[in-house]
XYZ file of C-alpha atoms in Angstrom:
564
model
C 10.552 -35.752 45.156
C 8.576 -36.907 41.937
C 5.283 -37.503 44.075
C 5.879 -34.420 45.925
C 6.111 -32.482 43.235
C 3.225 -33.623 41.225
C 1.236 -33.730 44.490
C 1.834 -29.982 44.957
C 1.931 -28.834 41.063
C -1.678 -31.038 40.077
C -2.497 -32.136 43.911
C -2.639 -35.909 41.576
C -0.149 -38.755 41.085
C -1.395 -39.158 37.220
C 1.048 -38.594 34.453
C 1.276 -34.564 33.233
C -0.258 -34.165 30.253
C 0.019 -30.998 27.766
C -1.727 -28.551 29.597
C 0.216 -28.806 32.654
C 3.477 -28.974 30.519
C 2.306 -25.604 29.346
C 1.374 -24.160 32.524
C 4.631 -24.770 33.548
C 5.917 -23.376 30.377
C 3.675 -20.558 30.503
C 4.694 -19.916 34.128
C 8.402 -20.056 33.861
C 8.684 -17.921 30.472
C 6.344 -15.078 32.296
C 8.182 -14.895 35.609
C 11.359 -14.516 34.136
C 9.945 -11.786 32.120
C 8.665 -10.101 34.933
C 11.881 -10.474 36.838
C 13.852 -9.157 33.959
C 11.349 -5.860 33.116
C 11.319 -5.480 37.427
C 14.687 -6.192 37.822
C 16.968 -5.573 34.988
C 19.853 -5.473 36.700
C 19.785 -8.478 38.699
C 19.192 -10.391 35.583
C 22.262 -9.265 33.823
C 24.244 -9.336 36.969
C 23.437 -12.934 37.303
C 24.440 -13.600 33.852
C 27.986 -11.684 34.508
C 27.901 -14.007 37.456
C 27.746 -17.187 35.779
C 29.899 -16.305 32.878
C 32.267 -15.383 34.941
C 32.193 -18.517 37.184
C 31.854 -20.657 33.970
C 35.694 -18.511 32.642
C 33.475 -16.731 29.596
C 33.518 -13.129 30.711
C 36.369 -12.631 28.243
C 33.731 -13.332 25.589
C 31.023 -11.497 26.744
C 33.633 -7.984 26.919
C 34.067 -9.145 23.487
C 30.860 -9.509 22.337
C 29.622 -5.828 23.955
C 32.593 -4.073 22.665
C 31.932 -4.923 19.021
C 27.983 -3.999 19.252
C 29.032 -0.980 20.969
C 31.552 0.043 18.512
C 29.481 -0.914 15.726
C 26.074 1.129 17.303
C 27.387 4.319 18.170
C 30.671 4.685 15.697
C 33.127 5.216 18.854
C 35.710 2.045 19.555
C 34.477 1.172 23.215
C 36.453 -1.834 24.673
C 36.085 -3.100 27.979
C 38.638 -5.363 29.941
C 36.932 -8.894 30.869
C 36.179 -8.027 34.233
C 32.506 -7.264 34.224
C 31.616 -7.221 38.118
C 28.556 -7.423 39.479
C 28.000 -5.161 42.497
C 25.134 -6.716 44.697
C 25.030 -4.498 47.518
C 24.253 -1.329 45.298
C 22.485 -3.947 42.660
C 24.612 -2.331 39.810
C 26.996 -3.508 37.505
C 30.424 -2.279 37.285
C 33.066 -2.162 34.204
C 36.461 -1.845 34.816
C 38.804 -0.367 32.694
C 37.105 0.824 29.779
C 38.398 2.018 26.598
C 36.782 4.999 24.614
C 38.131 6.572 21.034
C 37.295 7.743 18.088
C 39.424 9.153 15.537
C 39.674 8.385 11.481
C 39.961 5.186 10.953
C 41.829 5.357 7.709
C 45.440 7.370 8.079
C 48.487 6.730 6.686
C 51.390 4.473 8.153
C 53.155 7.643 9.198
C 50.722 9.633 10.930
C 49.555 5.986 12.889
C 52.913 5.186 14.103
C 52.927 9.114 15.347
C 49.543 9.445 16.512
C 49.223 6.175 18.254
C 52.587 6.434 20.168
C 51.164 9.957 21.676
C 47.453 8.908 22.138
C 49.164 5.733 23.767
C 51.413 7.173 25.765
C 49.103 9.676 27.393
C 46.224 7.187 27.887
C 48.515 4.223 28.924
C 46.044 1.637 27.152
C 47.246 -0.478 24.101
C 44.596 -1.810 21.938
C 46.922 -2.955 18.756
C 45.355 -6.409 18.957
C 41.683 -5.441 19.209
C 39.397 -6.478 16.010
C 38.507 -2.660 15.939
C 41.751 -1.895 14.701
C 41.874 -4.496 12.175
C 41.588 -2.916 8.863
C 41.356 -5.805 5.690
C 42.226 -3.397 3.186
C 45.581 -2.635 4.906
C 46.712 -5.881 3.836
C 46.175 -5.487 -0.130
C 48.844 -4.614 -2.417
C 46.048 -2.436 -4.191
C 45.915 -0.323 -0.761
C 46.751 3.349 -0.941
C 45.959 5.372 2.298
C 46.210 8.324 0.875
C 43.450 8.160 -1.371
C 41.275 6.972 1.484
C 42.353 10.104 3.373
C 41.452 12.659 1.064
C 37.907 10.654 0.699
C 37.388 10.648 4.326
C 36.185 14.024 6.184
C 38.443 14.598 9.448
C 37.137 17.903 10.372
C 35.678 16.756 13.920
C 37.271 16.004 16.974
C 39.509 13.066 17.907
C 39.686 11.526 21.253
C 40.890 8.378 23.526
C 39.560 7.681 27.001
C 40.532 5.314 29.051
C 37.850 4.900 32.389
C 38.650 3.185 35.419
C 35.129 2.062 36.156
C 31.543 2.834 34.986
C 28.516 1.397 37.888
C 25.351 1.451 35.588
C 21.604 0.429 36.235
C 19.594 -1.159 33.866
C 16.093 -1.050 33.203
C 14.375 -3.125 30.668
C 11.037 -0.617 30.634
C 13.032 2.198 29.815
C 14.385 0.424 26.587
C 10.870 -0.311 25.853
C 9.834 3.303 25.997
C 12.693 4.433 24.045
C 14.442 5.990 26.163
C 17.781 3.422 26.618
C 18.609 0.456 28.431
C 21.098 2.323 30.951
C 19.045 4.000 34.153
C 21.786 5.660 36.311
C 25.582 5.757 35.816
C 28.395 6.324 37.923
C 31.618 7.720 35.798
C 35.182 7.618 38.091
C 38.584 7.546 37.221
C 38.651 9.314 33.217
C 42.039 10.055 32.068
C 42.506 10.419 28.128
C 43.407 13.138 25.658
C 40.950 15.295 23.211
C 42.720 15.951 19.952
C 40.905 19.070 17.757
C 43.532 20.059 15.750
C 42.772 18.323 12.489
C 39.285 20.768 12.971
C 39.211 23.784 10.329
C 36.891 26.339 9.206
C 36.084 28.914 6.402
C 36.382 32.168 7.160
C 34.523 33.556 4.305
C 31.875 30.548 4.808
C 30.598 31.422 8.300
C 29.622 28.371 9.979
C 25.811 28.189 11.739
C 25.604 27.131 14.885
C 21.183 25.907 14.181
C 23.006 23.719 11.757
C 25.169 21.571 13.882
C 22.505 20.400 16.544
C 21.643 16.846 16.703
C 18.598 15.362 15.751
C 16.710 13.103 18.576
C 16.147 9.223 17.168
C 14.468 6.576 19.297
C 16.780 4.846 21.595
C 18.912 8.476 22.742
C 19.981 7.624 26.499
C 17.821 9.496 28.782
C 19.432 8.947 32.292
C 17.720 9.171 35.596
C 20.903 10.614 37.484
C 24.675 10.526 36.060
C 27.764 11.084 38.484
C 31.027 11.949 36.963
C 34.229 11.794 39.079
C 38.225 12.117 38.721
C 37.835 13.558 35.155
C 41.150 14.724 33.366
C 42.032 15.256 30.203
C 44.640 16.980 27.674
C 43.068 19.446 25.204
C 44.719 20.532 21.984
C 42.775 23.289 19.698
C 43.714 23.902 16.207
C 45.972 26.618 15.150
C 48.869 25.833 17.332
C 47.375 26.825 20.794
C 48.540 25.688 23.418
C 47.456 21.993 25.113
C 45.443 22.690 28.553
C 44.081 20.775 31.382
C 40.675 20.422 32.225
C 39.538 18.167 34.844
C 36.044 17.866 36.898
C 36.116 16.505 40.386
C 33.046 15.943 41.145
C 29.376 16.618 39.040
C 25.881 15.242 39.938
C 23.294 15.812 37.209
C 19.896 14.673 38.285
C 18.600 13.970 34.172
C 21.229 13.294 31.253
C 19.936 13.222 28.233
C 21.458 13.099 24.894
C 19.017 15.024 23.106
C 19.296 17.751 25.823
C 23.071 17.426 26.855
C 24.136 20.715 27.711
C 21.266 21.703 29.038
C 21.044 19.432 31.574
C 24.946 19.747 32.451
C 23.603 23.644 32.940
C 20.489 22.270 35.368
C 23.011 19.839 37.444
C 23.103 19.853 41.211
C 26.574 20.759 41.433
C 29.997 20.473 39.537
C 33.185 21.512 40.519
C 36.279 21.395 38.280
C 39.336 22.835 36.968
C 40.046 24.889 33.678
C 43.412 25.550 32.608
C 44.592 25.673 36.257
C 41.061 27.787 36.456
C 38.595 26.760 39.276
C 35.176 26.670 38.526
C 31.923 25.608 40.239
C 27.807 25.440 38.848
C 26.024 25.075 42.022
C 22.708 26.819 42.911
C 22.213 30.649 44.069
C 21.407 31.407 47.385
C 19.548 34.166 49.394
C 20.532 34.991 53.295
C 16.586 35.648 54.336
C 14.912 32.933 52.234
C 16.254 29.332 50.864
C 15.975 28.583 47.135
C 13.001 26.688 47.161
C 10.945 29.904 48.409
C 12.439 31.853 45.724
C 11.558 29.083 43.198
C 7.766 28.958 44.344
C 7.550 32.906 44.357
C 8.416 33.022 40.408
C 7.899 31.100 37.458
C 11.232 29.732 37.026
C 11.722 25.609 37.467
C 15.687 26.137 38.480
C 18.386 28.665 39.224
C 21.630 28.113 38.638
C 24.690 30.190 38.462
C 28.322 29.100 36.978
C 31.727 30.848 38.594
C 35.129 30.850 37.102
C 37.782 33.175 38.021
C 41.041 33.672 36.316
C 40.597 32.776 32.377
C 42.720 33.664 30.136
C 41.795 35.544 27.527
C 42.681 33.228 24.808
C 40.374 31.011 24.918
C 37.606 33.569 24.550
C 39.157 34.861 21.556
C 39.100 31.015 20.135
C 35.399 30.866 20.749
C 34.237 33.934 19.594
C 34.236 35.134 15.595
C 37.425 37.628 14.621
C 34.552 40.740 14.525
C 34.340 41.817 18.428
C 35.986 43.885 20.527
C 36.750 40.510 22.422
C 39.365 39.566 19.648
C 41.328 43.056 19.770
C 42.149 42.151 23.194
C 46.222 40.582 22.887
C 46.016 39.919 26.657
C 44.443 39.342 30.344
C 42.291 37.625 31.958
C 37.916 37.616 33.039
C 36.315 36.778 35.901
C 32.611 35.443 35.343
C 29.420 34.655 36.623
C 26.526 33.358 34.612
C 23.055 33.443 36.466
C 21.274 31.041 34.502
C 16.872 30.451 35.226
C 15.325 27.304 33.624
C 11.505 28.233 32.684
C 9.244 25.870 34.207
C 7.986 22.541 32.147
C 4.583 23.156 30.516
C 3.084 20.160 31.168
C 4.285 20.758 34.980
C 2.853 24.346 35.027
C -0.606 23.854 34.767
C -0.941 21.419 37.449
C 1.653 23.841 39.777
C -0.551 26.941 38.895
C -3.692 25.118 40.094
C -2.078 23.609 43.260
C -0.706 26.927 44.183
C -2.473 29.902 42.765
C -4.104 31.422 46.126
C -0.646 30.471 47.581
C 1.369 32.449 45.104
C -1.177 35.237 45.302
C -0.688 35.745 48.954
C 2.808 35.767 48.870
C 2.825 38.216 46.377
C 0.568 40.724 48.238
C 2.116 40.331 51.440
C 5.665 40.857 49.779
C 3.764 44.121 47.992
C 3.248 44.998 51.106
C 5.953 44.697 53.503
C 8.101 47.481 52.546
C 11.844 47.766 51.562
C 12.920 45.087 53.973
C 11.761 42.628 52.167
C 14.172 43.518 49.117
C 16.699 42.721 51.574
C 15.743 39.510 51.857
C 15.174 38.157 48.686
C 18.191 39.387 47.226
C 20.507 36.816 46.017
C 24.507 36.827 47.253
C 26.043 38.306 44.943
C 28.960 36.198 42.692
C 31.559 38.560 42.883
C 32.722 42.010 45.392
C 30.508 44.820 44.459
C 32.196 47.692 42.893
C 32.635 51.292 43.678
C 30.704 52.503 40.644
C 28.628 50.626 38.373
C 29.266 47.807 35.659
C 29.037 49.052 31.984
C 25.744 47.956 30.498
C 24.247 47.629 27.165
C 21.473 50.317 26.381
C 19.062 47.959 25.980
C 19.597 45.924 29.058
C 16.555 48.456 30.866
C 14.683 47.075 28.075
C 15.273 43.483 28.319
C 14.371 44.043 32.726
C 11.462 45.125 31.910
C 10.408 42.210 29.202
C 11.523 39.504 31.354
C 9.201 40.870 34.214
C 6.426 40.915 31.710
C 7.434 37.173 30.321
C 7.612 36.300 33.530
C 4.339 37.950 34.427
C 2.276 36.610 31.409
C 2.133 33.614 29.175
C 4.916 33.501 26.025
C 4.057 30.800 23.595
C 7.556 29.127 24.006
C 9.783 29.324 27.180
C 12.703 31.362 27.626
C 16.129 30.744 29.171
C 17.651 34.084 30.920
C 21.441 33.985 31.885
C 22.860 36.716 33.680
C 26.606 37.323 32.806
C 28.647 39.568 35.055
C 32.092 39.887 33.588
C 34.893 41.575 34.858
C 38.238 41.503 32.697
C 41.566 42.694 34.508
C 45.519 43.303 32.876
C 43.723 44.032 29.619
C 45.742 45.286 26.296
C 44.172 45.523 23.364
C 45.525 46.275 19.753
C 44.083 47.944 16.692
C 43.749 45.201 13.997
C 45.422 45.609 11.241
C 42.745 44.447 8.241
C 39.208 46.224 8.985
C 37.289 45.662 6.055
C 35.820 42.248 7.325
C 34.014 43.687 10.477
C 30.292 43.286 10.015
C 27.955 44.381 12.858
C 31.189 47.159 14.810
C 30.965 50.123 13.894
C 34.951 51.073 12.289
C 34.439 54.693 14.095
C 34.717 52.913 17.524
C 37.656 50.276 17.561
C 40.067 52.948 18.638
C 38.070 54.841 21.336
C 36.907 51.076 22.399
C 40.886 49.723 22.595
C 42.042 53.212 23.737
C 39.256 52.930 26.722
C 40.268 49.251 27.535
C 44.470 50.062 27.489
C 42.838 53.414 29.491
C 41.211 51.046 32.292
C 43.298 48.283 31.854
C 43.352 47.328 35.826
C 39.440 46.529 35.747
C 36.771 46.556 33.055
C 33.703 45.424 34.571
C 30.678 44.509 32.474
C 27.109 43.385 32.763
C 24.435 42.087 30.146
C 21.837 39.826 29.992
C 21.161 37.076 27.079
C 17.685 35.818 26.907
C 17.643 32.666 24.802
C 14.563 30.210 23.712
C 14.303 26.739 24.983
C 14.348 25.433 21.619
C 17.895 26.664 21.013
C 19.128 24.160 23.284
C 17.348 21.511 21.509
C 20.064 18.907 20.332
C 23.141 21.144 21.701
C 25.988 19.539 22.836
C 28.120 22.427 22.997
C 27.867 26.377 24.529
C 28.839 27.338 20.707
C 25.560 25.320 19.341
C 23.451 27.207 20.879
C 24.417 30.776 19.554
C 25.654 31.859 22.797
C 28.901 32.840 22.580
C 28.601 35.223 19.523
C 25.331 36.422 21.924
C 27.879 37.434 24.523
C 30.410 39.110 22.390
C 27.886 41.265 20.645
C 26.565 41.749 24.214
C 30.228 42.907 24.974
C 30.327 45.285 22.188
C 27.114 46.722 22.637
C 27.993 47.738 26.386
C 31.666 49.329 25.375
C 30.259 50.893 22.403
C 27.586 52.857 24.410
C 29.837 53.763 27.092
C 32.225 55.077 24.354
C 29.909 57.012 22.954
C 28.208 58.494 26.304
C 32.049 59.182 27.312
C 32.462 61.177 23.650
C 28.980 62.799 24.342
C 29.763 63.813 28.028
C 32.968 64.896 26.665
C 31.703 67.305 24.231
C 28.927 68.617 26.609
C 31.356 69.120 29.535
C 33.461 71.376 26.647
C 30.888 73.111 25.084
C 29.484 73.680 29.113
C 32.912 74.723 30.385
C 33.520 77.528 27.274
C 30.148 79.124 27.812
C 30.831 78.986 31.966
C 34.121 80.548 31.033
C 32.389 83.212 28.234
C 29.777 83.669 31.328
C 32.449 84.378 34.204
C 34.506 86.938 32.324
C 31.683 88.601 31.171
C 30.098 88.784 34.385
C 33.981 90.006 35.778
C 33.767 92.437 33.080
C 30.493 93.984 34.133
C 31.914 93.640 38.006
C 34.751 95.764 36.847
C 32.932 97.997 34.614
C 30.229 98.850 37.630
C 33.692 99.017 40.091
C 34.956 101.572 37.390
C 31.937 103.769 36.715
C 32.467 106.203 40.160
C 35.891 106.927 38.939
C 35.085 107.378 35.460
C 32.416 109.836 36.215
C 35.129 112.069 38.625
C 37.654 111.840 36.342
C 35.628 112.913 33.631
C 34.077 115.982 35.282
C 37.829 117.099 36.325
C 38.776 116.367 32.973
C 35.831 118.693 31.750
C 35.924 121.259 34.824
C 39.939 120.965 33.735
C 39.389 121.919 30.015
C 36.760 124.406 30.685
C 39.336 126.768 33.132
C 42.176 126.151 30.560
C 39.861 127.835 27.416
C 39.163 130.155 29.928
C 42.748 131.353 30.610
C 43.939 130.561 26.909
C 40.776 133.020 25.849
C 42.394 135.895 28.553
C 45.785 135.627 27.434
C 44.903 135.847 23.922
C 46.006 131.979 22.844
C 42.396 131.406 21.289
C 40.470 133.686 19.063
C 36.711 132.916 20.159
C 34.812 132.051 17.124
């Protein structure tokens, strides 16, 4: 085997010298580079492979738990079975343990918290080094003073994951963008604690100031599956613990620096909301499919978000104590949000050159087809139409016609339209009792507004559109970061306001109308009688004065009057 080798290494039986020892060292160190920047996964899966044939996966968990705790600030623990899936050339981790929560609390509040974040998860990690506090130990040790130092106005939380399938690639680490490729999330069961989160009243919080910045290394995923997601929610201020569970979601990028946006651009989810069902999926048209509709316009994606049922509560939680949308004490909304993603810059130059001619034709021949066309093009609607139509803001006309023209012409920075049909039903809606701290409603119009919702209590149907800039969603991780929901509710006012208003000005106009058709009627009845009268009048008046002429007459003979 000695002669063999040399013979097919240096095609010589000499001794190797230093060259060929580096030639071989040269060779070996750059083919396992290549196979670990080509194939990432394989590299680490052979590693699992070994360590786990070799009894030293329980270190390895280890060792990647601590980094990971220690990297992002979140206790991640996984269970010593790292498993290499060959077939789909991932690698799987089972059982994995997410939380985060203060890690300084008193003795009382741990024994509490940790037998009802443990009980609900179903994982113990009492013996992990994560948990392992030194100063606990010291006789100088105080908790309390820790806890006053420590700011626990953020959300708490404790996962536990059946399995997470992940691809690794070595070139995406190099280019900053993570080590992780694709992911595959099933089986999350856990419990999101919010109640130790306050707020100021008199300090209005803003939302611009809560995004995240973007640092080198964010995860940028090429496609991220989530499935079997459900977990416990509890909100501050005593509300009531919900479900909410996702069955199935398939987001095509997941980024950190753009997480809900890309949540908003996924394929499809489909989930549950305080016994709620909800679905994002894409709009569709019965004459054309949604790639035509893409190429006809400038938009890069469509995407529209259903849920039917919501209680009205958790609106009021997520909007300010100022709109109409807190006076309501009860019911429920039905929405749709029609959502279009502008098209990436960089993408839209080449696009417009590849299909310029192509866009113009379609246009022209759409210009010129007629009304059947309209047909076509026209997207299902989300919900039943109604009888008469939705109430709108005053401006909405407004906003039509500047999206055409954004749409039409070039905008220095892209714009993000969502569509929001709402429909609320079983309203009631209260007065509220301390006024003084409304800022943009109008006091004049919160008891026409709750005396028109208690009015139409059965259905209150309402339509608006929020245009928002790309930028807004820039480090979001949350619907409230980017402004939207206090969008929506001013959206909200704005439509019930108007239609107040128009009803108080229709009102008035149908009075003032009515008195002067009334004024116009009687006198018109008047003259009707008068002209009716006038043959009558005139006969009666010549017998009265053919009557008093024959009695002067006789008066005059008889010698009752002395003529003058």
């Amino acid at each position: 085997m000695r002669v063999r080798f040399k013979w097919f290494t240096i095609k010589s039986f000499r001794k190797f010298n230093a060259d060929d020892i580096s030639a071989f060292v040269t060779w070996f160190l750059m083919s396992q580079t290549l196979w670990i920047l080509v194939g990432t996964t394989t590299f680490f899966s052979v590693i699992f492979a070994t360590a786990n044939s070799l009894r030293l996966q329980h270190y390895i968990a280890r060792a990647i738990s601590d980094y990971l705790t220690s990297e992002t600030g979140v206790t991640i623990i996984f269970e010593s079975a790292i498993v290499p899936k060959w077939k789909d050339s991932r690698i799987s981790f089972k059982n994995v343990y997410v939380s985060r929560r203060p890690r300084h609390i008193t003795k009382e509040e741990k024994s509490v918290r940790s037998t009802g974040h443990m009980a609900a998860v179903g994982y113990d990690v009492a013996n992990h080094p994560a948990y392992h506090h030194v100063g606990e130990d010291d006789e100088d040790y105080e908790p309390s003073q820790v806890v006053e130092q420590e700011d626990t106005n953020w959300s708490c939380f404790d996962l536990v994951i059946d399995s997470v399938d992940v691809t690794l690639s070595l070139w995406r680490w190099l280019d900053g963008k993570g080590l992780v490729e694709n992911a595959v999330v099933k089986g999350v069961r856990g419990v999101l604690d919010r109640r130790s989160v306050y707020w100021d009243p008199d300090n209005p919080l803003n939302p611009a100031e809560f995004r995240h910045q973007s640092q080198p290394g964010d995860f940028e995923l090429e496609s991220f599956q989530l499935e079997d997601v459900l977990i416990t929610v509890y909100q501050p201020d005593d509300f009531r613990p919900y479900t909410a569970s996702i069955f199935r979601a398939d987001i095509r990028t997941f980024r950190k620096r753009w997480l809900f946006y890309d949540f908003l651009c996924a394929e499809n989810v489909v989930g549950q909301f305080d016994n709620c069902l909800f679905s994002l999926h894409k709009p569709q048209s019965i004459g054309r499919t949604t790639e035509k509709d893409l190429e006809d316009g400038n938009w890069a994606r469509m995407s529209r978000i259903r849920i039917d049922g919501v209680n009205i509560d958790h609106l009021k939680s997520a909007t300010t104590t100022e709109g109409p949308i807190s006076w309501i004490t009860s019911g429920k909304v039905d929405a749709v949000l029609d959502i279009k993603f502008p098209r990436d810059p960089q993408d839209s130059i080449a696009l417009n050159a590849i299909l310029g001619e192509i866009a113009d034709a379609i246009t022209t021949s759409l210009s010129s087809s007629g009304s059947g066309v309209d047909l076509e093009h026209e997207r299902i609607p989300g919900q039943r139409e109604l009888a008469k139509p939705p109430l709108t803001a005053p401006s909405f006309a407004d906003e039509v016609d500047e999206d055409e023209e954004s749409t039409s012409g070039e905008k220095d920075e892209p714009k993000v339209v969502v569509e929001i049909d709402l429909r609320f039903r079983d309203l009631k809606a209260a007065v509220p009792l301390f006024t003084k701290d409304l800022s943009y409603v109008n006091n004049a119009l919160i008891r026409p507004i709750v005396a028109f919702m208690n009015a139409n209590r059965t259905l209150v149907p309402i339509h608006c559109r929020v245009v928002k800039n790309l930028g807004d969603f820039d480090g979001s991780w949350t619907m409230w970061e980017t402004g939207l929901v206090d969008e929506i509710s001013y959206k909200i006012y704005e439509a019930l306001a108007y239609h107040v208003t128009q009803s108080a000005v229709n009102r008035q106009r149908f009075k003032t109308v009515s008195l002067w058709s009334l004024q116009m009627t009687a006198s018109a009845v008047l003259a009707a009688i008068r002209n009716t009268m006038d043959p009558t009048i005139a006969s009666l008046r010549e017998a009265y004065s053919d009557g008093n002429s024959g009695g002067l007459r006789l008066g005059l003979g008889l010698g009752l009057y002395e003529p003058d």
